[in-house]
Amino acid sequence: DAEITQSPRHKITETGRQVTLACHQTWNHNNMFWYRQDLGHGLRLIHYSYGVQDTNKGEVSDGYSVSRSNTEDLPLTLESAASSQTSVYFCASSDGSSPMGGGYEQYFGPGTRLTVT
Amino acid sequence: DQQVKQNSPSLSVQEGRISILNCDYTNSMFDYFLWYKKYPAEGPTFLISISSIKDKNEDGRFTVFLNKSAKHLSLHIVPSQPGDSAVYFCAASGRGQGAQKLVFGQGTRLTINP
């Protein structure tokens, strides 16, 4: 069965360290997204990609970067981790076809809980 | 500027009764609306959606209503079951370039009491 996986599931790091969170999907979806979930804010978009070599900034992109070298993977990098980046991070994908065919529905991974001390 | 708002952080409903979750939006360019359900330690899962050309969409126990003039949508769950206890997010997408991005509300925690 197709799926979307994230690793690690839990990560503790120190302020100033570079951290990379992995996201891998086997849906063969063109679109991939990274969100963070914080109490009172819901899910906020960090970065997204509509295909290989395409990346775009979302609502809360400062301090984060992504690269898309293949269809399956969109790793999220925190260049210099800060305590404000302690959060739960979700990766999602969608096929991007017509919304009437469910193309805008995003499938989410299980999340990565990141703690920056 | 929160474009999608869920003003009730939590809701408690008795098993078997109707649960109504509400969502308001400010952007008139939103064209497609979705509801997601999230259990603890899991990712959100898609529940039901509605296009702006409709005012109602039904799927089993779940019905979503859209009132475009009020920029308001609601999710009705009838009858409510203990397994419905979760956090519910509404989301919206626009048209044209960037239409495939979703903007999420803050979420409402639904608790179904036996």
PDB file of C-alpha atoms in Angstrom:
ATOM      1  CA  ASP A   1       0.000   0.000   0.000  1.00  0.00           C
ATOM      2  CA  ALA A   2       1.118   3.523  -0.751  1.00  0.00           C
ATOM      3  CA  GLU A   3       2.097   5.557   2.265  1.00  0.00           C
ATOM      4  CA  ILE A   4       3.910   8.611   3.541  1.00  0.00           C
ATOM      5  CA  THR A   5       6.543   8.185   6.235  1.00  0.00           C
ATOM      6  CA  GLN A   6       8.503  10.588   8.396  1.00  0.00           C
ATOM      7  CA  SER A   7      11.719  10.092  10.308  1.00  0.00           C
ATOM      8  CA  PRO A   8      12.719  10.407  13.012  1.00  0.00           C
ATOM      9  CA  ARG A   9       9.440  10.317  14.951  1.00  0.00           C
ATOM     10  CA  HIS A  10      11.061  12.097  17.906  1.00  0.00           C
ATOM     11  CA  LYS A  11      14.136  14.307  17.992  1.00  0.00           C
ATOM     12  CA  ILE A  12      15.820  16.344  20.701  1.00  0.00           C
ATOM     13  CA  THR A  13      18.489  18.797  19.593  1.00  0.00           C
ATOM     14  CA  GLU A  14      20.372  21.781  20.914  1.00  0.00           C
ATOM     15  CA  THR A  15      20.010  25.407  19.939  1.00  0.00           C
ATOM     16  CA  GLY A  16      22.152  26.279  16.930  1.00  0.00           C
ATOM     17  CA  ARG A  17      22.429  22.759  15.521  1.00  0.00           C
ATOM     18  CA  GLN A  18      21.352  21.915  11.978  1.00  0.00           C
ATOM     19  CA  VAL A  19      18.557  19.371  11.851  1.00  0.00           C
ATOM     20  CA  THR A  20      17.012  17.549   8.904  1.00  0.00           C
ATOM     21  CA  LEU A  21      13.621  15.870   9.035  1.00  0.00           C
ATOM     22  CA  ALA A  22      12.894  13.258   6.381  1.00  0.00           C
ATOM     23  CA  CYS A  23       9.665  12.750   4.453  1.00  0.00           C
ATOM     24  CA  HIS A  24       9.138   9.925   1.955  1.00  0.00           C
ATOM     25  CA  GLN A  25       5.967   9.139   0.008  1.00  0.00           C
ATOM     26  CA  THR A  26       5.150   6.218  -2.246  1.00  0.00           C
ATOM     27  CA  TRP A  27       1.930   7.724  -3.666  1.00  0.00           C
ATOM     28  CA  ASN A  28       3.873   9.126  -6.636  1.00  0.00           C
ATOM     29  CA  HIS A  29       2.284  12.484  -5.851  1.00  0.00           C
ATOM     30  CA  ASN A  30       3.580  15.656  -7.483  1.00  0.00           C
ATOM     31  CA  ASN A  31       2.805  17.905  -4.511  1.00  0.00           C
ATOM     32  CA  MET A  32       4.467  17.750  -1.120  1.00  0.00           C
ATOM     33  CA  PHE A  33       4.036  20.029   1.888  1.00  0.00           C
ATOM     34  CA  TRP A  34       5.580  20.645   5.301  1.00  0.00           C
ATOM     35  CA  TYR A  35       3.511  21.975   8.223  1.00  0.00           C
ATOM     36  CA  ARG A  36       4.108  22.656  11.870  1.00  0.00           C
ATOM     37  CA  GLN A  37       1.412  22.203  14.490  1.00  0.00           C
ATOM     38  CA  ASP A  38       1.371  24.417  17.558  1.00  0.00           C
ATOM     39  CA  LEU A  39      -1.327  24.868  20.183  1.00  0.00           C
ATOM     40  CA  GLY A  40      -3.666  27.669  19.211  1.00  0.00           C
ATOM     41  CA  HIS A  41      -2.309  27.910  15.669  1.00  0.00           C
ATOM     42  CA  GLY A  42      -3.464  24.721  14.011  1.00  0.00           C
ATOM     43  CA  LEU A  43      -1.362  23.615  11.060  1.00  0.00           C
ATOM     44  CA  ARG A  44       0.819  26.265   9.439  1.00  0.00           C
ATOM     45  CA  LEU A  45       2.506  25.784   6.081  1.00  0.00           C
ATOM     46  CA  ILE A  46       6.313  25.983   6.112  1.00  0.00           C
ATOM     47  CA  HIS A  47       7.358  25.038   2.561  1.00  0.00           C
ATOM     48  CA  TYR A  48       5.815  23.211  -0.355  1.00  0.00           C
ATOM     49  CA  SER A  49       6.744  21.708  -3.712  1.00  0.00           C
ATOM     50  CA  TYR A  50       4.699  21.079  -6.849  1.00  0.00           C
ATOM     51  CA  GLY A  51       7.319  18.840  -8.456  1.00  0.00           C
ATOM     52  CA  VAL A  52      10.987  17.954  -8.772  1.00  0.00           C
ATOM     53  CA  GLN A  53      13.259  21.014  -8.465  1.00  0.00           C
ATOM     54  CA  ASP A  54      10.275  23.180  -7.454  1.00  0.00           C
ATOM     55  CA  THR A  55      10.134  24.644  -3.932  1.00  0.00           C
ATOM     56  CA  ASN A  56       8.091  27.505  -2.479  1.00  0.00           C
ATOM     57  CA  LYS A  57       7.900  29.363   0.821  1.00  0.00           C
ATOM     58  CA  GLY A  58       4.852  29.036   2.985  1.00  0.00           C
ATOM     59  CA  GLU A  59       3.466  31.114   5.811  1.00  0.00           C
ATOM     60  CA  VAL A  60       6.235  30.392   8.350  1.00  0.00           C
ATOM     61  CA  SER A  61       9.347  29.641   6.269  1.00  0.00           C
ATOM     62  CA  ASP A  62      11.996  31.667   8.157  1.00  0.00           C
ATOM     63  CA  GLY A  63      14.741  29.377   9.466  1.00  0.00           C
ATOM     64  CA  TYR A  64      13.689  26.413   7.306  1.00  0.00           C
ATOM     65  CA  SER A  65      14.689  25.129   3.872  1.00  0.00           C
ATOM     66  CA  VAL A  66      13.682  22.265   1.576  1.00  0.00           C
ATOM     67  CA  SER A  67      14.955  20.689  -1.611  1.00  0.00           C
ATOM     68  CA  ARG A  68      13.195  18.344  -4.037  1.00  0.00           C
ATOM     69  CA  SER A  69      15.550  16.140  -6.040  1.00  0.00           C
ATOM     70  CA  ASN A  70      13.061  13.338  -6.730  1.00  0.00           C
ATOM     71  CA  THR A  71       9.321  12.707  -6.576  1.00  0.00           C
ATOM     72  CA  GLU A  72       9.363  10.667  -3.385  1.00  0.00           C
ATOM     73  CA  ASP A  73      11.296  12.851  -0.919  1.00  0.00           C
ATOM     74  CA  LEU A  74      11.070  16.354   0.546  1.00  0.00           C
ATOM     75  CA  PRO A  75      13.516  16.759   3.447  1.00  0.00           C
ATOM     76  CA  LEU A  76      13.047  19.751   5.764  1.00  0.00           C
ATOM     77  CA  THR A  77      16.196  21.386   7.161  1.00  0.00           C
ATOM     78  CA  LEU A  78      16.396  23.695  10.140  1.00  0.00           C
ATOM     79  CA  GLU A  79      19.558  25.647   9.432  1.00  0.00           C
ATOM     80  CA  SER A  80      20.238  26.679  13.045  1.00  0.00           C
ATOM     81  CA  ALA A  81      17.646  25.282  15.421  1.00  0.00           C
ATOM     82  CA  ALA A  82      15.947  27.710  17.811  1.00  0.00           C
ATOM     83  CA  SER A  83      13.693  27.041  20.813  1.00  0.00           C
ATOM     84  CA  SER A  84      10.812  28.646  18.893  1.00  0.00           C
ATOM     85  CA  GLN A  85      11.060  25.745  16.443  1.00  0.00           C
ATOM     86  CA  THR A  86      10.047  23.216  19.090  1.00  0.00           C
ATOM     87  CA  SER A  87       6.906  21.789  17.522  1.00  0.00           C
ATOM     88  CA  VAL A  88       5.299  18.806  15.829  1.00  0.00           C
ATOM     89  CA  TYR A  89       6.102  18.682  12.129  1.00  0.00           C
ATOM     90  CA  PHE A  90       3.878  17.047   9.519  1.00  0.00           C
ATOM     91  CA  CYS A  91       4.644  16.196   5.941  1.00  0.00           C
ATOM     92  CA  ALA A  92       1.823  15.765   3.429  1.00  0.00           C
ATOM     93  CA  SER A  93       1.347  15.003  -0.251  1.00  0.00           C
ATOM     94  CA  SER A  94      -1.375  15.341  -2.895  1.00  0.00           C
ATOM     95  CA  ASP A  95      -1.640  14.426  -6.553  1.00  0.00           C
ATOM     96  CA  GLY A  96      -2.702  17.908  -7.608  1.00  0.00           C
ATOM     97  CA  SER A  97      -5.373  16.836 -10.070  1.00  0.00           C
ATOM     98  CA  SER A  98      -8.861  18.334 -10.183  1.00  0.00           C
ATOM     99  CA  PRO A  99     -10.303  19.136  -6.758  1.00  0.00           C
ATOM    100  CA  MET A 100     -13.557  17.525  -7.842  1.00  0.00           C
ATOM    101  CA  GLY A 101     -11.656  14.253  -8.138  1.00  0.00           C
ATOM    102  CA  GLY A 102     -10.132  14.680  -4.720  1.00  0.00           C
ATOM    103  CA  GLY A 103      -6.894  15.980  -6.098  1.00  0.00           C
ATOM    104  CA  TYR A 104      -6.513  18.611  -3.433  1.00  0.00           C
ATOM    105  CA  GLU A 105      -6.855  16.136  -0.585  1.00  0.00           C
ATOM    106  CA  GLN A 106      -3.577  15.896   1.237  1.00  0.00           C
ATOM    107  CA  TYR A 107      -2.323  12.681   2.816  1.00  0.00           C
ATOM    108  CA  PHE A 108      -0.342  13.234   5.986  1.00  0.00           C
ATOM    109  CA  GLY A 109       2.549  11.425   7.574  1.00  0.00           C
ATOM    110  CA  PRO A 110       2.549  10.474  11.278  1.00  0.00           C
ATOM    111  CA  GLY A 111       4.558  13.530  12.342  1.00  0.00           C
ATOM    112  CA  THR A 112       7.926  14.281  13.952  1.00  0.00           C
ATOM    113  CA  ARG A 113       8.049  15.763  17.435  1.00  0.00           C
ATOM    114  CA  LEU A 114      11.064  18.077  17.612  1.00  0.00           C
ATOM    115  CA  THR A 115      12.351  19.566  20.850  1.00  0.00           C
ATOM    116  CA  VAL A 116      15.046  22.236  20.744  1.00  0.00           C
ATOM    117  CA  THR A 117      16.777  22.746  24.106  1.00  0.00           C
TER     118      THR A 117
ATOM    119  CA  ASP B   1      -4.167  37.307   9.962  1.00  0.00           C
ATOM    120  CA  GLN B   2      -6.091  34.061  10.434  1.00  0.00           C
ATOM    121  CA  GLN B   3      -7.987  33.438   7.204  1.00  0.00           C
ATOM    122  CA  VAL B   4      -9.680  30.289   8.522  1.00  0.00           C
ATOM    123  CA  LYS B   5     -10.987  30.360  12.074  1.00  0.00           C
ATOM    124  CA  GLN B   6     -12.413  27.748  14.369  1.00  0.00           C
ATOM    125  CA  ASN B   7     -13.578  29.764  17.337  1.00  0.00           C
ATOM    126  CA  SER B   8     -14.428  26.855  19.612  1.00  0.00           C
ATOM    127  CA  PRO B   9     -11.278  25.171  20.951  1.00  0.00           C
ATOM    128  CA  SER B  10     -13.316  22.332  22.400  1.00  0.00           C
ATOM    129  CA  LEU B  11     -16.752  20.718  22.257  1.00  0.00           C
ATOM    130  CA  SER B  12     -18.290  18.017  24.427  1.00  0.00           C
ATOM    131  CA  VAL B  13     -21.257  15.969  23.151  1.00  0.00           C
ATOM    132  CA  GLN B  14     -23.155  12.991  24.479  1.00  0.00           C
ATOM    133  CA  GLU B  15     -22.916   9.744  22.557  1.00  0.00           C
ATOM    134  CA  GLY B  16     -25.758   9.370  20.054  1.00  0.00           C
ATOM    135  CA  ARG B  17     -26.426  13.112  19.807  1.00  0.00           C
ATOM    136  CA  ILE B  18     -25.444  15.476  17.011  1.00  0.00           C
ATOM    137  CA  SER B  19     -22.013  17.133  16.990  1.00  0.00           C
ATOM    138  CA  ILE B  20     -21.748  20.448  15.137  1.00  0.00           C
ATOM    139  CA  LEU B  21     -18.318  21.905  14.464  1.00  0.00           C
ATOM    140  CA  ASN B  22     -18.052  25.383  13.004  1.00  0.00           C
ATOM    141  CA  CYS B  23     -15.547  27.177  10.826  1.00  0.00           C
ATOM    142  CA  ASP B  24     -15.421  30.737   9.464  1.00  0.00           C
ATOM    143  CA  TYR B  25     -13.250  32.127   6.709  1.00  0.00           C
ATOM    144  CA  THR B  26     -12.408  35.602   5.519  1.00  0.00           C
ATOM    145  CA  ASN B  27     -11.015  35.079   2.015  1.00  0.00           C
ATOM    146  CA  SER B  28     -13.773  35.139  -0.641  1.00  0.00           C
ATOM    147  CA  MET B  29     -11.326  33.542  -3.115  1.00  0.00           C
ATOM    148  CA  PHE B  30     -11.458  30.219  -1.272  1.00  0.00           C
ATOM    149  CA  ASP B  31     -13.036  27.676  -3.596  1.00  0.00           C
ATOM    150  CA  TYR B  32     -12.795  24.305  -1.904  1.00  0.00           C
ATOM    151  CA  PHE B  33     -13.156  23.311   1.733  1.00  0.00           C
ATOM    152  CA  LEU B  34     -12.075  20.210   3.608  1.00  0.00           C
ATOM    153  CA  TRP B  35     -12.405  18.717   7.073  1.00  0.00           C
ATOM    154  CA  TYR B  36      -9.656  16.640   8.660  1.00  0.00           C
ATOM    155  CA  LYS B  37      -9.721  14.505  11.777  1.00  0.00           C
ATOM    156  CA  LYS B  38      -6.685  13.985  13.992  1.00  0.00           C
ATOM    157  CA  TYR B  39      -6.048  11.476  16.746  1.00  0.00           C
ATOM    158  CA  PRO B  40      -3.180  11.970  19.232  1.00  0.00           C
ATOM    159  CA  ALA B  41       0.275  10.957  17.922  1.00  0.00           C
ATOM    160  CA  GLU B  42      -1.096  10.499  14.389  1.00  0.00           C
ATOM    161  CA  GLY B  43      -1.237  12.640  11.281  1.00  0.00           C
ATOM    162  CA  PRO B  44      -4.499  14.292  10.204  1.00  0.00           C
ATOM    163  CA  THR B  45      -6.759  12.185   7.985  1.00  0.00           C
ATOM    164  CA  PHE B  46      -9.156  13.514   5.370  1.00  0.00           C
ATOM    165  CA  LEU B  47     -12.819  13.314   6.342  1.00  0.00           C
ATOM    166  CA  ILE B  48     -15.046  15.162   3.885  1.00  0.00           C
ATOM    167  CA  SER B  49     -14.903  18.091   1.473  1.00  0.00           C
ATOM    168  CA  ILE B  50     -17.156  20.525  -0.362  1.00  0.00           C
ATOM    169  CA  SER B  51     -16.776  22.701  -3.419  1.00  0.00           C
ATOM    170  CA  SER B  52     -17.972  26.303  -3.371  1.00  0.00           C
ATOM    171  CA  ILE B  53     -20.529  25.455  -6.056  1.00  0.00           C
ATOM    172  CA  LYS B  54     -22.410  23.308  -3.535  1.00  0.00           C
ATOM    173  CA  ASP B  55     -24.013  24.094  -0.207  1.00  0.00           C
ATOM    174  CA  LYS B  56     -24.100  20.579   1.214  1.00  0.00           C
ATOM    175  CA  ASN B  57     -22.164  17.348   0.963  1.00  0.00           C
ATOM    176  CA  GLU B  58     -23.005  14.171   2.828  1.00  0.00           C
ATOM    177  CA  ASP B  59     -21.000  11.036   3.508  1.00  0.00           C
ATOM    178  CA  GLY B  60     -22.555   8.577   5.915  1.00  0.00           C
ATOM    179  CA  ARG B  61     -22.770  10.144   9.368  1.00  0.00           C
ATOM    180  CA  PHE B  62     -20.884  13.240   8.224  1.00  0.00           C
ATOM    181  CA  THR B  63     -22.415  16.250   6.478  1.00  0.00           C
ATOM    182  CA  VAL B  64     -20.687  19.499   5.622  1.00  0.00           C
ATOM    183  CA  PHE B  65     -22.740  22.654   5.034  1.00  0.00           C
ATOM    184  CA  LEU B  66     -21.374  25.734   3.283  1.00  0.00           C
ATOM    185  CA  ASN B  67     -22.896  29.206   3.585  1.00  0.00           C
ATOM    186  CA  LYS B  68     -20.915  31.357   1.167  1.00  0.00           C
ATOM    187  CA  SER B  69     -22.689  34.612   1.964  1.00  0.00           C
ATOM    188  CA  ALA B  70     -21.759  34.210   5.628  1.00  0.00           C
ATOM    189  CA  LYS B  71     -18.349  32.696   4.822  1.00  0.00           C
ATOM    190  CA  HIS B  72     -19.194  29.882   7.186  1.00  0.00           C
ATOM    191  CA  LEU B  73     -19.051  26.115   7.048  1.00  0.00           C
ATOM    192  CA  SER B  74     -20.071  23.487   9.537  1.00  0.00           C
ATOM    193  CA  LEU B  75     -19.544  19.770  10.014  1.00  0.00           C
ATOM    194  CA  HIS B  76     -22.414  17.722  11.406  1.00  0.00           C
ATOM    195  CA  ILE B  77     -21.823  14.268  12.851  1.00  0.00           C
ATOM    196  CA  VAL B  78     -24.959  12.219  13.478  1.00  0.00           C
ATOM    197  CA  PRO B  79     -25.079  10.120  15.576  1.00  0.00           C
ATOM    198  CA  SER B  80     -21.890  10.866  17.484  1.00  0.00           C
ATOM    199  CA  GLN B  81     -19.823   7.865  18.547  1.00  0.00           C
ATOM    200  CA  PRO B  82     -16.943   7.531  21.059  1.00  0.00           C
ATOM    201  CA  GLY B  83     -14.496   6.955  18.172  1.00  0.00           C
ATOM    202  CA  ASP B  84     -15.332  10.442  16.900  1.00  0.00           C
ATOM    203  CA  SER B  85     -13.411  11.942  19.823  1.00  0.00           C
ATOM    204  CA  ALA B  86     -10.526  13.724  18.108  1.00  0.00           C
ATOM    205  CA  VAL B  87      -9.323  17.143  16.987  1.00  0.00           C
ATOM    206  CA  TYR B  88     -11.078  18.393  13.853  1.00  0.00           C
ATOM    207  CA  PHE B  89      -9.479  20.871  11.463  1.00  0.00           C
ATOM    208  CA  CYS B  90     -11.217  22.732   8.689  1.00  0.00           C
ATOM    209  CA  ALA B  91      -9.134  23.798   5.712  1.00  0.00           C
ATOM    210  CA  ALA B  92      -9.626  25.875   2.577  1.00  0.00           C
ATOM    211  CA  SER B  93      -7.954  26.238  -0.795  1.00  0.00           C
ATOM    212  CA  GLY B  94      -8.172  29.009  -3.376  1.00  0.00           C
ATOM    213  CA  ARG B  95      -8.168  29.205  -7.157  1.00  0.00           C
ATOM    214  CA  GLY B  96      -5.485  29.566  -9.776  1.00  0.00           C
ATOM    215  CA  GLN B  97      -1.824  29.564  -8.877  1.00  0.00           C
ATOM    216  CA  GLY B  98      -1.282  28.154  -5.438  1.00  0.00           C
ATOM    217  CA  ALA B  99      -4.785  26.707  -5.345  1.00  0.00           C
ATOM    218  CA  GLN B 100      -3.457  23.379  -4.155  1.00  0.00           C
ATOM    219  CA  LYS B 101      -2.201  24.819  -0.872  1.00  0.00           C
ATOM    220  CA  LEU B 102      -4.465  24.434   2.116  1.00  0.00           C
ATOM    221  CA  VAL B 103      -5.037  26.992   4.856  1.00  0.00           C
ATOM    222  CA  PHE B 104      -6.036  25.370   8.152  1.00  0.00           C
ATOM    223  CA  GLY B 105      -8.028  26.564  11.118  1.00  0.00           C
ATOM    224  CA  GLN B 106      -6.814  26.177  14.692  1.00  0.00           C
ATOM    225  CA  GLY B 107      -8.772  22.990  15.330  1.00  0.00           C
ATOM    226  CA  THR B 108     -11.621  21.975  17.649  1.00  0.00           C
ATOM    227  CA  ARG B 109     -11.199  19.137  20.131  1.00  0.00           C
ATOM    228  CA  LEU B 110     -14.383  17.031  20.140  1.00  0.00           C
ATOM    229  CA  THR B 111     -15.078  14.768  23.099  1.00  0.00           C
ATOM    230  CA  ILE B 112     -17.922  12.263  22.907  1.00  0.00           C
ATOM    231  CA  ASN B 113     -19.172  11.253  26.346  1.00  0.00           C
ATOM    232  CA  PRO B 114     -20.761   7.814  26.886  1.00  0.00           C
TER     233      PRO B 114
END
